[in-house]
Amino acid sequence: MQGRTGRPPRTSREEILAAARALVDRDGWDKLTIRRLAGELGVGATTLYHHLRDKQDLLVQLLDHYAEQIPRPELPPDPRERIIVAAITMHDSLAGWPRIAELLTADDLIGRSALWMVDAMVGGAMDCGCTPEQAVDVYRGIWYYTVGEITVRAHAARRRATDERPVHRDVVYRSLDGAELPALAAVAQDWPRWTTKDTYRQGLRAFVSGMLAELTGAG
Amino acid sequence: MQGRTGRPPRTSREEILAAARALVDRDGWDKLTIRRLAGELGVGATTLYHHLRDKQDLLVQLLDHYAEQIPRPELPPDPRERIIVAAITMHDSLAGWPRIAELLTADDLIGRSALWMVDAMVGGAMDCGCTPEQAVDVYRGIWYYTVGEITVRAHAARRRATDERPVHRDVVYRSLDGAELPALAAVAQDWPRWTTKDTYRQGLRAFVSGMLAELTGAG
DNA sequence: GCTACTTTCGGAACATGTTCGAAAACTCCT
DNA sequence: AGGAGTTTTCGAACATGTTCCGAAAGTAGC
């Protein structure tokens, strides 16, 4: 139990995270910069780099803290429904997080506090007759689908909010060549409306059904 | 047909894109910066902003040019297989592109030259009995799944390449509580190995099967 | 030729994330 | 007390994307 050596720390990781949360609550996500956060704490900017690897690390920590507070829904007894409920909880929690798209590129995003969702999905798949390996495949597919949905959707929302120009895709679709791209020409009119629908749940159910049917033998 | 007015341009969008491609081919993606590209062209850095909205715009243009060169595979007559083949072509093309994860957050990524893939998927779904709206839903689900897979995978590869630390997720999984998270404890050993498998095709088939079964009436 | 007008150019400046290296502040050992 | 070792702090500096604004360089009308 020798006392620790070296210069005593002036701030701690916990303090930094708490200050970051307070700063975000007060001034918004745009104001969360390394320098401003350091100023808030009364330390030099570079000091933070002794407690955090980089800014992404900071954001991941904040998300982790947030994940602890996700209300844990009652999981239904039916294993297939358990997968669905856990996936939807994961999706909705992440979708409510600002700037989530920047973080979802990190694969080790899931801290201990959110592992119960992963466990529910993997366990549900095994209870549906999957081998452990197949269950992991099911979860990974759900994770990919969820990450993609949130990423694309978050960006689209941001685009609508900050950009006044028309969406490039919409312009392209309006001038389609019906002879070369008949299917797109047929849906071009309604494309903008249809692509704003929320189809996450529908797609999720389809994916889970398809995977379970393939893995455990259809019929 | 009055001649154009104003100071004559010293460089053009085309020249910039060509120089960017040459720069990337010669020095790699890390060296593609606004200042360096401008220096290569012999113009001021800020001049580029008269031809490009921002750097992301530049990257999207480069990707678009690349998309034109994607070899167009023969699409099978079976509509369901047509969806699969088009999706796999799209996925493999995007997956081969460096830094793709930064760009996939843009939803209007698809230029005219790549629309035949979207058309094949939407058309295939309609030929499978979907309504146009349902066909768009099928395509969107595929797009989400594809974006997610590529994003997560690209980041994992980058992490492996640049980072010597162990993956956080692996560390967490190694110290799991078997009583609280039984399913994860059961798969923890094999998790790293299983998650490096390429399951894109399997998941894609599952998703398409599930969607078509739900939409067109199972059985 | 002269004056508008228009378009492009580019230097200065700013904010930001991040690295480097040296100084500071503490404990431990002799 | 005094050095050795260790950890933390932080100012300076760098690279980068981006905005601002005035200067440059043309055309059109008179």
Short mmCIF file of C-alpha atoms (C1' of nucleotides) in Angstrom, two decimals:
data_model
loop_
_atom_site.label_atom_id
_atom_site.label_comp_id
_atom_site.label_asym_id
_atom_site.label_seq_id
_atom_site.Cartn_x
_atom_site.Cartn_y
_atom_site.Cartn_z
CA MET A 1 0.00 0.00 0.00
CA GLN A 2 2.74 2.43 -0.83
CA GLY A 3 1.31 5.89 -1.48
CA ARG A 4 1.27 6.92 -5.06
CA THR A 5 4.22 8.80 -6.38
CA GLY A 6 4.47 11.67 -8.81
CA ARG A 7 2.83 15.03 -9.02
CA PRO A 8 -0.66 14.95 -7.54
CA PRO A 9 -3.41 15.22 -10.12
CA ARG A 10 -5.31 18.44 -10.29
CA THR A 11 -8.28 16.90 -11.99
CA SER A 12 -9.67 13.47 -12.56
CA ARG A 13 -11.36 11.59 -15.32
CA GLU A 14 -14.61 11.73 -13.39
CA GLU A 15 -14.44 15.48 -13.01
CA ILE A 16 -13.76 15.90 -16.68
CA LEU A 17 -16.74 13.79 -17.67
CA ALA A 18 -18.99 15.59 -15.23
CA ALA A 19 -17.87 18.96 -16.53
CA ALA A 20 -18.39 17.80 -20.08
CA ARG A 21 -21.94 16.75 -19.31
CA ALA A 22 -22.65 20.05 -17.62
CA LEU A 23 -21.17 21.96 -20.53
CA VAL A 24 -23.25 20.07 -23.04
CA ASP A 25 -26.41 20.54 -21.02
CA ARG A 26 -25.80 24.24 -20.71
CA ASP A 27 -24.34 25.27 -24.06
CA GLY A 28 -25.03 22.40 -26.42
CA TRP A 29 -22.93 19.88 -28.24
CA ASP A 30 -21.35 22.38 -30.57
CA LYS A 31 -19.62 24.06 -27.66
CA LEU A 32 -17.99 20.92 -26.39
CA THR A 33 -14.42 21.48 -27.48
CA ILE A 34 -11.25 20.44 -25.76
CA ARG A 35 -10.14 23.98 -25.06
CA ARG A 36 -13.49 25.11 -23.74
CA LEU A 37 -13.84 22.09 -21.54
CA ALA A 38 -10.36 22.65 -20.15
CA GLY A 39 -11.19 26.28 -19.53
CA GLU A 40 -14.30 25.23 -17.66
CA LEU A 41 -12.16 23.08 -15.42
CA GLY A 42 -9.49 25.73 -15.01
CA VAL A 43 -6.72 23.59 -16.46
CA GLY A 44 -4.65 23.71 -19.59
CA ALA A 45 -6.10 22.17 -22.70
CA THR A 46 -3.39 19.62 -23.12
CA THR A 47 -3.87 18.40 -19.59
CA LEU A 48 -7.00 16.61 -20.69
CA TYR A 49 -4.91 14.35 -22.84
CA HIS A 50 -3.52 12.72 -19.76
CA HIS A 51 -6.96 11.56 -18.80
CA LEU A 52 -8.48 10.94 -22.22
CA ARG A 53 -6.95 9.33 -25.24
CA ASP A 54 -8.63 11.75 -27.61
CA LYS A 55 -11.91 13.50 -28.14
CA GLN A 56 -13.59 10.42 -29.48
CA ASP A 57 -12.69 8.70 -26.25
CA LEU A 58 -14.44 11.46 -24.36
CA LEU A 59 -17.57 11.08 -26.44
CA VAL A 60 -17.58 7.33 -26.00
CA GLN A 61 -17.32 7.76 -22.24
CA LEU A 62 -20.26 10.11 -22.26
CA LEU A 63 -22.30 7.68 -24.30
CA ASP A 64 -21.40 4.92 -21.90
CA HIS A 65 -22.63 6.93 -18.97
CA TYR A 66 -25.81 7.61 -20.85
CA ALA A 67 -26.24 3.93 -21.64
CA GLU A 68 -26.32 3.12 -17.94
CA GLN A 69 -29.49 5.12 -17.61
CA ILE A 70 -31.39 3.37 -20.33
CA PRO A 71 -34.52 1.95 -18.76
CA ARG A 72 -34.44 -1.79 -19.01
CA PRO A 73 -37.66 -3.06 -20.49
CA GLU A 74 -39.27 -6.30 -19.48
CA LEU A 75 -38.08 -8.94 -21.88
CA PRO A 76 -40.84 -11.16 -23.25
CA PRO A 77 -40.59 -14.91 -22.74
CA ASP A 78 -40.69 -15.72 -26.44
CA PRO A 79 -37.04 -15.77 -27.53
CA ARG A 80 -37.70 -14.29 -30.93
CA GLU A 81 -39.60 -11.37 -29.41
CA ARG A 82 -36.81 -10.96 -26.91
CA ILE A 83 -34.40 -10.34 -29.76
CA ILE A 84 -36.74 -7.79 -31.28
CA VAL A 85 -37.34 -5.91 -28.04
CA ALA A 86 -33.67 -5.75 -27.17
CA ALA A 87 -32.76 -4.57 -30.64
CA ILE A 88 -35.43 -1.90 -30.63
CA THR A 89 -34.29 -0.68 -27.23
CA MET A 90 -30.74 -0.48 -28.48
CA HIS A 91 -31.79 1.32 -31.62
CA ASP A 92 -34.04 3.85 -29.94
CA SER A 93 -31.46 4.63 -27.29
CA LEU A 94 -28.75 5.25 -29.82
CA ALA A 95 -31.02 7.15 -32.17
CA GLY A 96 -31.79 9.64 -29.43
CA TRP A 97 -28.16 10.46 -28.96
CA PRO A 98 -26.86 13.53 -30.80
CA ARG A 99 -23.77 13.18 -32.94
CA ILE A 100 -24.22 9.47 -32.73
CA ALA A 101 -23.07 8.93 -36.28
CA GLU A 102 -19.53 9.97 -35.46
CA LEU A 103 -19.37 7.43 -32.70
CA LEU A 104 -21.01 4.45 -34.32
CA THR A 105 -17.94 3.95 -36.44
CA ALA A 106 -16.30 2.71 -33.27
CA ASP A 107 -16.93 -0.96 -32.87
CA ASP A 108 -16.10 -1.11 -29.20
CA LEU A 109 -18.77 1.34 -28.40
CA ILE A 110 -20.69 -0.93 -26.11
CA GLY A 111 -19.66 -0.65 -22.50
CA ARG A 112 -20.57 -2.99 -19.72
CA SER A 113 -23.73 -1.15 -18.92
CA ALA A 114 -25.28 -1.92 -22.27
CA LEU A 115 -24.22 -5.49 -22.60
CA TRP A 116 -27.52 -6.83 -21.35
CA MET A 117 -28.99 -5.90 -24.71
CA VAL A 118 -26.36 -7.86 -26.58
CA ASP A 119 -26.83 -10.72 -24.20
CA ALA A 120 -30.56 -10.72 -24.77
CA MET A 121 -30.10 -10.89 -28.53
CA VAL A 122 -27.46 -13.60 -28.51
CA GLY A 123 -29.34 -15.57 -25.89
CA GLY A 124 -32.62 -15.20 -27.73
CA ALA A 125 -31.07 -16.50 -30.90
CA MET A 126 -29.67 -19.52 -29.10
CA ASP A 127 -33.05 -20.19 -27.55
CA CYS A 128 -34.44 -20.15 -31.06
CA GLY A 129 -32.23 -23.07 -31.92
CA CYS A 130 -29.12 -21.34 -33.16
CA THR A 131 -25.67 -22.56 -32.32
CA PRO A 132 -23.58 -20.03 -30.40
CA GLU A 133 -21.75 -19.12 -33.57
CA GLN A 134 -24.98 -18.59 -35.45
CA ALA A 135 -26.34 -16.52 -32.61
CA VAL A 136 -23.36 -14.21 -32.88
CA ASP A 137 -24.00 -13.92 -36.60
CA VAL A 138 -27.59 -12.91 -35.90
CA TYR A 139 -26.49 -10.25 -33.46
CA ARG A 140 -23.86 -8.90 -35.81
CA GLY A 141 -26.39 -8.58 -38.60
CA ILE A 142 -28.72 -6.68 -36.33
CA TRP A 143 -25.85 -4.45 -35.27
CA TYR A 144 -24.90 -3.67 -38.86
CA TYR A 145 -28.46 -2.91 -39.83
CA THR A 146 -28.95 -0.72 -36.79
CA VAL A 147 -25.73 1.19 -37.27
CA GLY A 148 -26.55 1.81 -40.90
CA GLU A 149 -30.07 2.97 -40.24
CA ILE A 150 -29.01 5.40 -37.54
CA THR A 151 -26.03 6.69 -39.46
CA VAL A 152 -27.93 7.42 -42.63
CA ARG A 153 -30.89 8.85 -40.81
CA ALA A 154 -28.81 11.05 -38.54
CA HIS A 155 -27.01 12.50 -41.48
CA ALA A 156 -30.19 13.15 -43.40
CA ALA A 157 -31.66 14.98 -40.43
CA ARG A 158 -28.57 17.08 -40.05
CA ARG A 159 -28.60 17.89 -43.71
CA ARG A 160 -32.15 19.07 -43.54
CA ALA A 161 -31.38 21.21 -40.53
CA THR A 162 -28.24 22.96 -41.67
CA ASP A 163 -28.46 22.96 -45.41
CA GLU A 164 -30.82 24.95 -47.49
CA ARG A 165 -29.85 23.40 -50.78
CA PRO A 166 -32.03 20.73 -52.26
CA VAL A 167 -30.88 17.21 -51.61
CA HIS A 168 -28.70 16.08 -54.46
CA ARG A 169 -30.35 12.70 -54.62
CA ASP A 170 -33.77 14.23 -55.09
CA VAL A 171 -32.53 16.34 -57.97
CA VAL A 172 -30.99 13.33 -59.65
CA TYR A 173 -34.10 11.27 -59.22
CA ARG A 174 -36.26 13.94 -60.75
CA SER A 175 -34.38 13.78 -64.03
CA LEU A 176 -34.29 10.06 -64.53
CA ASP A 177 -34.18 8.32 -67.82
CA GLY A 178 -37.20 6.05 -67.88
CA ALA A 179 -35.76 3.88 -70.60
CA GLU A 180 -32.55 3.08 -68.81
CA LEU A 181 -33.76 3.04 -65.24
CA PRO A 182 -37.41 2.04 -65.41
CA ALA A 183 -37.86 1.01 -61.81
CA LEU A 184 -36.40 4.22 -60.43
CA ALA A 185 -38.41 6.29 -62.84
CA ALA A 186 -41.52 4.58 -61.53
CA VAL A 187 -40.81 5.46 -57.92
CA ALA A 188 -39.08 8.80 -58.41
CA GLN A 189 -42.15 10.86 -57.63
CA ASP A 190 -42.74 9.33 -54.24
CA TRP A 191 -39.12 8.69 -53.32
CA PRO A 192 -38.67 11.66 -50.98
CA ARG A 193 -41.85 10.84 -49.10
CA TRP A 194 -41.19 7.13 -48.84
CA THR A 195 -37.64 7.50 -47.67
CA THR A 196 -38.64 9.56 -44.66
CA LYS A 197 -40.78 6.77 -43.29
CA ASP A 198 -39.45 4.91 -40.28
CA THR A 199 -39.02 1.31 -41.39
CA TYR A 200 -36.54 0.19 -38.81
CA ARG A 201 -38.87 -2.20 -37.04
CA GLN A 202 -40.15 -3.71 -40.22
CA GLY A 203 -36.66 -4.32 -41.54
CA LEU A 204 -35.52 -5.68 -38.22
CA ARG A 205 -38.30 -8.24 -38.11
CA ALA A 206 -37.56 -9.24 -41.67
CA PHE A 207 -33.89 -9.72 -40.95
CA VAL A 208 -34.47 -11.78 -37.82
CA SER A 209 -37.09 -13.91 -39.54
CA GLY A 210 -34.84 -14.51 -42.49
CA MET A 211 -31.84 -15.40 -40.39
CA LEU A 212 -33.71 -17.76 -38.12
CA ALA A 213 -35.38 -19.45 -41.07
CA GLU A 214 -32.08 -19.97 -42.81
CA LEU A 215 -30.17 -21.10 -39.78
CA THR A 216 -32.63 -23.35 -38.03
CA GLY A 217 -34.09 -24.83 -41.18
CA ALA A 218 -37.04 -23.21 -42.87
CA GLY A 219 -40.53 -24.50 -42.33
CA MET B 1 -24.68 33.73 -76.54
CA GLN B 2 -22.96 36.60 -74.82
CA GLY B 3 -19.48 35.57 -73.68
CA ARG B 4 -19.15 34.91 -70.01
CA THR B 5 -18.22 37.81 -67.83
CA GLY B 6 -15.95 38.08 -64.83
CA ARG B 7 -12.37 37.11 -64.21
CA PRO B 8 -11.43 34.04 -66.25
CA PRO B 9 -10.97 30.92 -64.15
CA ARG B 10 -7.45 29.73 -63.66
CA THR B 11 -8.50 26.20 -62.84
CA SER B 12 -11.55 24.07 -63.27
CA ARG B 13 -13.41 21.48 -61.29
CA GLU B 14 -12.15 18.82 -63.65
CA GLU B 15 -8.54 19.81 -63.21
CA ILE B 16 -8.94 19.75 -59.47
CA LEU B 17 -10.43 16.28 -59.47
CA ALA B 18 -7.73 14.99 -61.81
CA ALA B 19 -5.02 16.48 -59.63
CA ALA B 20 -6.60 14.97 -56.56
CA ARG B 21 -6.61 11.53 -58.13
CA ALA B 22 -3.00 11.90 -59.17
CA LEU B 23 -2.04 13.07 -55.72
CA VAL B 24 -3.77 10.16 -54.06
CA ASP B 25 -2.22 7.66 -56.44
CA ARG B 26 1.22 9.06 -55.83
CA ASP B 27 1.27 9.93 -52.14
CA GLY B 28 -1.71 8.18 -50.63
CA TRP B 29 -4.94 9.30 -49.05
CA ASP B 30 -3.33 10.81 -46.00
CA LYS B 31 -1.63 13.41 -48.15
CA LEU B 32 -4.82 14.62 -49.77
CA THR B 33 -5.30 17.92 -47.99
CA ILE B 34 -6.76 21.12 -49.31
CA ARG B 35 -3.52 23.03 -49.03
CA ARG B 36 -1.42 20.35 -50.62
CA LEU B 37 -3.85 19.88 -53.46
CA ALA B 38 -3.90 23.61 -54.08
CA GLY B 39 -0.13 23.70 -54.05
CA GLU B 40 -0.06 20.90 -56.58
CA LEU B 41 -2.24 23.00 -58.85
CA GLY B 42 -0.29 26.17 -58.21
CA VAL B 43 -3.25 28.07 -56.81
CA GLY B 44 -4.17 29.38 -53.40
CA ALA B 45 -5.83 27.04 -51.00
CA THR B 46 -8.98 29.04 -50.69
CA THR B 47 -9.40 29.11 -54.42
CA LEU B 48 -10.56 25.52 -54.32
CA TYR B 49 -13.60 26.60 -52.38
CA HIS B 50 -14.93 28.27 -55.49
CA HIS B 51 -15.09 24.93 -57.21
CA LEU B 52 -15.90 22.63 -54.32
CA ARG B 53 -18.31 23.11 -51.49
CA ASP B 54 -16.01 21.49 -48.98
CA LYS B 55 -13.65 18.58 -48.66
CA GLN B 56 -16.43 16.07 -48.32
CA ASP B 57 -17.73 17.28 -51.63
CA LEU B 58 -14.34 16.56 -53.15
CA LEU B 59 -14.32 13.04 -51.76
CA VAL B 60 -17.83 12.38 -53.00
CA GLN B 61 -16.83 13.52 -56.48
CA LEU B 62 -13.88 11.16 -56.44
CA LEU B 63 -16.08 8.30 -55.37
CA ASP B 64 -18.52 9.12 -58.10
CA HIS B 65 -15.80 8.98 -60.69
CA TYR B 66 -14.74 5.64 -59.31
CA ALA B 67 -18.30 4.35 -59.40
CA GLU B 68 -18.41 4.91 -63.13
CA GLN B 69 -15.70 2.35 -63.57
CA ILE B 70 -17.42 -0.41 -61.65
CA PRO B 71 -17.78 -3.33 -64.04
CA ARG B 72 -21.43 -4.04 -64.56
CA PRO B 73 -22.14 -7.70 -63.94
CA GLU B 74 -24.68 -9.68 -65.89
CA LEU B 75 -27.89 -9.58 -63.93
CA PRO B 76 -29.60 -12.95 -63.57
CA PRO B 77 -33.16 -13.35 -64.81
CA ASP B 78 -34.53 -14.41 -61.44
CA PRO B 79 -35.61 -11.15 -59.76
CA ARG B 80 -34.62 -12.23 -56.29
CA GLU B 81 -31.14 -13.13 -57.46
CA ARG B 82 -30.98 -9.84 -59.29
CA ILE B 83 -31.43 -8.03 -56.01
CA ILE B 84 -28.71 -10.09 -54.42
CA VAL B 85 -26.22 -9.61 -57.24
CA ALA B 86 -26.79 -5.86 -57.41
CA ALA B 87 -26.45 -5.51 -53.66
CA ILE B 88 -23.26 -7.52 -53.55
CA THR B 89 -21.79 -5.47 -56.38
CA MET B 90 -22.65 -2.30 -54.53
CA HIS B 91 -21.21 -3.62 -51.31
CA ASP B 92 -17.98 -4.90 -52.77
CA SER B 93 -17.40 -1.72 -54.71
CA LEU B 94 -17.87 0.45 -51.67
CA ALA B 95 -15.91 -1.84 -49.41
CA GLY B 96 -12.89 -1.48 -51.66
CA TRP B 97 -12.84 2.24 -51.30
CA PRO B 98 -10.53 3.72 -48.66
CA ARG B 99 -11.97 6.12 -46.15
CA ILE B 100 -15.38 4.99 -47.21
CA ALA B 101 -16.78 5.23 -43.70
CA GLU B 102 -16.47 9.00 -43.66
CA LEU B 103 -18.46 9.24 -46.84
CA LEU B 104 -21.21 6.75 -46.20
CA THR B 105 -22.77 9.14 -43.77
CA ALA B 106 -23.76 11.15 -46.79
CA ASP B 107 -27.07 9.91 -48.07
CA ASP B 108 -26.79 11.46 -51.49
CA LEU B 109 -23.70 9.53 -52.20
CA ILE B 110 -25.03 7.73 -55.20
CA GLY B 111 -24.38 9.54 -58.44
CA ARG B 112 -25.96 8.83 -61.77
CA SER B 113 -23.30 6.33 -62.69
CA ALA B 114 -24.24 3.97 -59.89
CA LEU B 115 -27.98 4.21 -60.14
CA TRP B 116 -28.27 1.05 -62.19
CA MET B 117 -27.60 -0.89 -59.01
CA VAL B 118 -30.40 0.83 -57.18
CA ASP B 119 -32.65 0.32 -60.16
CA ALA B 120 -31.85 -3.38 -60.24
CA MET B 121 -32.77 -3.77 -56.60
CA VAL B 122 -35.97 -1.77 -56.73
CA GLY B 123 -36.98 -3.41 -59.99
CA GLY B 124 -36.16 -6.87 -58.71
CA ALA B 125 -38.32 -6.32 -55.66
CA MET B 126 -41.23 -5.20 -57.80
CA ASP B 127 -40.81 -8.24 -60.01
CA CYS B 128 -41.02 -10.31 -56.86
CA GLY B 129 -44.50 -8.96 -56.28
CA CYS B 130 -43.78 -5.89 -54.18
CA THR B 131 -45.62 -2.64 -54.67
CA PRO B 132 -43.36 0.27 -55.61
CA GLU B 133 -43.47 1.52 -52.05
CA GLN B 134 -42.53 -1.87 -50.69
CA ALA B 135 -39.72 -2.15 -53.22
CA VAL B 136 -38.28 1.10 -51.95
CA ASP B 137 -38.47 -0.26 -48.43
CA VAL B 138 -36.54 -3.33 -49.50
CA TYR B 139 -33.85 -1.23 -51.10
CA ARG B 140 -33.56 1.04 -48.10
CA GLY B 141 -33.14 -1.90 -45.77
CA ILE B 142 -30.39 -3.27 -47.95
CA TRP B 143 -28.75 0.14 -48.00
CA TYR B 144 -28.84 0.44 -44.23
CA TYR B 145 -27.44 -3.03 -43.74
CA THR B 146 -24.71 -2.40 -46.28
CA VAL B 147 -23.71 0.95 -44.86
CA GLY B 148 -23.55 -0.50 -41.38
CA GLU B 149 -21.49 -3.48 -42.38
CA ILE B 150 -18.97 -1.42 -44.27
CA THR B 151 -18.76 1.27 -41.64
CA VAL B 152 -18.15 -1.08 -38.75
CA ARG B 153 -15.77 -3.24 -40.72
CA ALA B 154 -13.78 -0.32 -42.07
CA HIS B 155 -13.31 1.05 -38.62
CA ALA B 156 -12.27 -2.29 -37.19
CA ALA B 157 -9.67 -2.69 -39.93
CA ARG B 158 -8.32 0.76 -39.30
CA ARG B 159 -8.16 0.11 -35.61
CA ARG B 160 -6.17 -3.02 -36.16
CA ALA B 161 -3.79 -1.20 -38.47
CA THR B 162 -3.05 1.91 -36.45
CA ASP B 163 -3.66 0.90 -32.88
CA GLU B 164 -1.56 -1.43 -30.86
CA ARG B 165 -3.82 -1.49 -27.84
CA PRO B 166 -6.12 -4.43 -27.39
CA VAL B 167 -9.67 -3.87 -28.55
CA HIS B 168 -11.73 -2.61 -25.67
CA ARG B 169 -14.59 -4.90 -26.49
CA ASP B 170 -12.41 -7.97 -26.30
CA VAL B 171 -11.16 -6.98 -22.90
CA VAL B 172 -14.68 -6.45 -21.63
CA TYR B 173 -15.85 -9.76 -23.02
CA ARG B 174 -13.06 -11.61 -21.34
CA SER B 175 -14.20 -10.54 -17.89
CA LEU B 176 -17.87 -11.29 -18.21
CA ASP B 177 -20.14 -12.23 -15.39
CA GLY B 178 -21.61 -15.60 -16.33
CA ALA B 179 -24.49 -15.21 -13.91
CA GLU B 180 -25.70 -11.92 -15.27
CA LEU B 181 -24.83 -12.33 -18.93
CA PRO B 182 -24.94 -16.05 -19.59
CA ALA B 183 -25.21 -15.92 -23.35
CA LEU B 184 -22.26 -13.60 -23.75
CA ALA B 185 -20.20 -15.63 -21.32
CA ALA B 186 -20.88 -18.64 -23.48
CA VAL B 187 -19.59 -17.03 -26.64
CA ALA B 188 -16.91 -14.81 -25.17
CA GLN B 189 -14.07 -17.18 -25.99
CA ASP B 190 -14.83 -17.32 -29.67
CA TRP B 191 -16.13 -13.79 -30.11
CA PRO B 192 -13.00 -12.26 -31.65
CA ARG B 193 -12.69 -15.07 -34.16
CA TRP B 194 -16.37 -15.12 -35.10
CA THR B 195 -16.66 -11.40 -35.55
CA THR B 196 -13.94 -11.30 -38.16
CA LYS B 197 -15.88 -13.61 -40.43
CA ASP B 198 -17.47 -12.08 -43.51
CA THR B 199 -21.18 -12.63 -43.14
CA TYR B 200 -22.40 -9.91 -45.45
CA ARG B 201 -23.82 -12.25 -48.05
CA GLN B 202 -25.52 -14.46 -45.53
CA GLY B 203 -27.15 -11.51 -43.81
CA LEU B 204 -28.15 -9.98 -47.08
CA ARG B 205 -29.93 -13.14 -48.21
CA ALA B 206 -31.66 -13.38 -44.87
CA PHE B 207 -32.86 -9.82 -45.04
CA VAL B 208 -34.15 -10.11 -48.59
CA SER B 209 -35.87 -13.39 -47.84
CA GLY B 210 -37.48 -12.01 -44.74
CA MET B 211 -38.69 -8.85 -46.44
CA LEU B 212 -40.11 -10.63 -49.44
CA ALA B 213 -41.83 -13.20 -47.24
CA GLU B 214 -43.42 -10.51 -45.12
CA LEU B 215 -44.44 -8.27 -47.95
CA THR B 216 -45.69 -10.68 -50.53
CA GLY B 217 -47.30 -13.06 -48.08
CA ALA B 218 -45.36 -15.91 -46.58
CA GLY B 219 -45.74 -19.42 -47.94
"C1'" DG C 1 -11.21 54.99 -73.14
"C1'" DC C 2 -14.11 54.95 -69.09
"C1'" DT C 3 -17.30 53.26 -65.87
"C1'" DA C 4 -20.19 49.61 -64.02
"C1'" DC C 5 -20.65 44.85 -63.12
"C1'" DT C 6 -19.30 40.15 -62.45
"C1'" DT C 7 -16.51 36.40 -61.41
"C1'" DT C 8 -12.33 34.42 -59.64
"C1'" DC C 9 -8.35 34.53 -56.82
"C1'" DG C 10 -5.79 34.20 -52.56
"C1'" DG C 11 -3.65 36.07 -48.18
"C1'" DA C 12 -4.93 36.63 -43.43
"C1'" DA C 13 -7.21 34.85 -39.82
"C1'" DC C 14 -9.82 31.59 -36.88
"C1'" DA C 15 -11.15 27.33 -34.43
"C1'" DT C 16 -9.96 22.94 -33.48
"C1'" DG C 17 -7.64 18.46 -32.37
"C1'" DT C 18 -3.39 17.01 -31.27
"C1'" DT C 19 1.86 16.40 -30.28
"C1'" DC C 20 6.24 17.75 -27.99
"C1'" DG C 21 9.11 18.88 -24.53
"C1'" DA C 22 10.18 20.95 -20.48
"C1'" DA C 23 8.86 22.42 -16.00
"C1'" DA C 24 6.38 21.43 -11.67
"C1'" DA C 25 5.19 18.77 -7.69
"C1'" DC C 26 5.16 14.98 -5.26
"C1'" DT C 27 7.28 10.33 -2.91
"C1'" DC C 28 10.92 7.33 -1.81
"C1'" DC C 29 15.53 6.09 -0.63
"C1'" DT C 30 19.99 7.08 1.26
"C1'" DA D 1 18.68 17.30 3.58
"C1'" DG D 2 19.23 15.97 -1.03
"C1'" DG D 3 19.13 13.54 -5.16
"C1'" DA D 4 16.42 9.96 -8.15
"C1'" DG D 5 12.41 8.66 -10.08
"C1'" DT D 6 7.61 9.38 -11.34
"C1'" DT D 7 3.46 11.47 -12.60
"C1'" DT D 8 0.98 15.55 -13.90
"C1'" DT D 9 0.62 20.02 -15.98
"C1'" DC D 10 0.74 23.27 -19.66
"C1'" DG D 11 2.59 26.70 -23.09
"C1'" DA D 12 4.15 26.57 -27.73
"C1'" DA D 13 3.58 24.83 -31.99
"C1'" DC D 14 1.63 22.35 -35.98
"C1'" DA D 15 -1.72 20.74 -39.49
"C1'" DT D 16 -6.03 21.21 -41.17
"C1'" DG D 17 -10.68 22.77 -42.78
"C1'" DT D 18 -12.91 26.81 -43.44
"C1'" DT D 19 -14.58 31.84 -43.64
"C1'" DC D 20 -13.83 36.81 -44.74
"C1'" DC D 21 -12.86 40.31 -47.55
"C1'" DG D 22 -10.40 42.95 -50.57
"C1'" DA D 23 -7.72 42.72 -54.87
"C1'" DA D 24 -7.34 41.12 -59.64
"C1'" DA D 25 -9.02 40.42 -64.23
"C1'" DG D 26 -12.04 40.02 -67.36
"C1'" DT D 27 -16.84 41.76 -70.23
"C1'" DA D 28 -20.68 45.00 -71.50
"C1'" DG D 29 -22.56 49.47 -72.26
"C1'" DC D 30 -21.56 54.23 -73.33
#
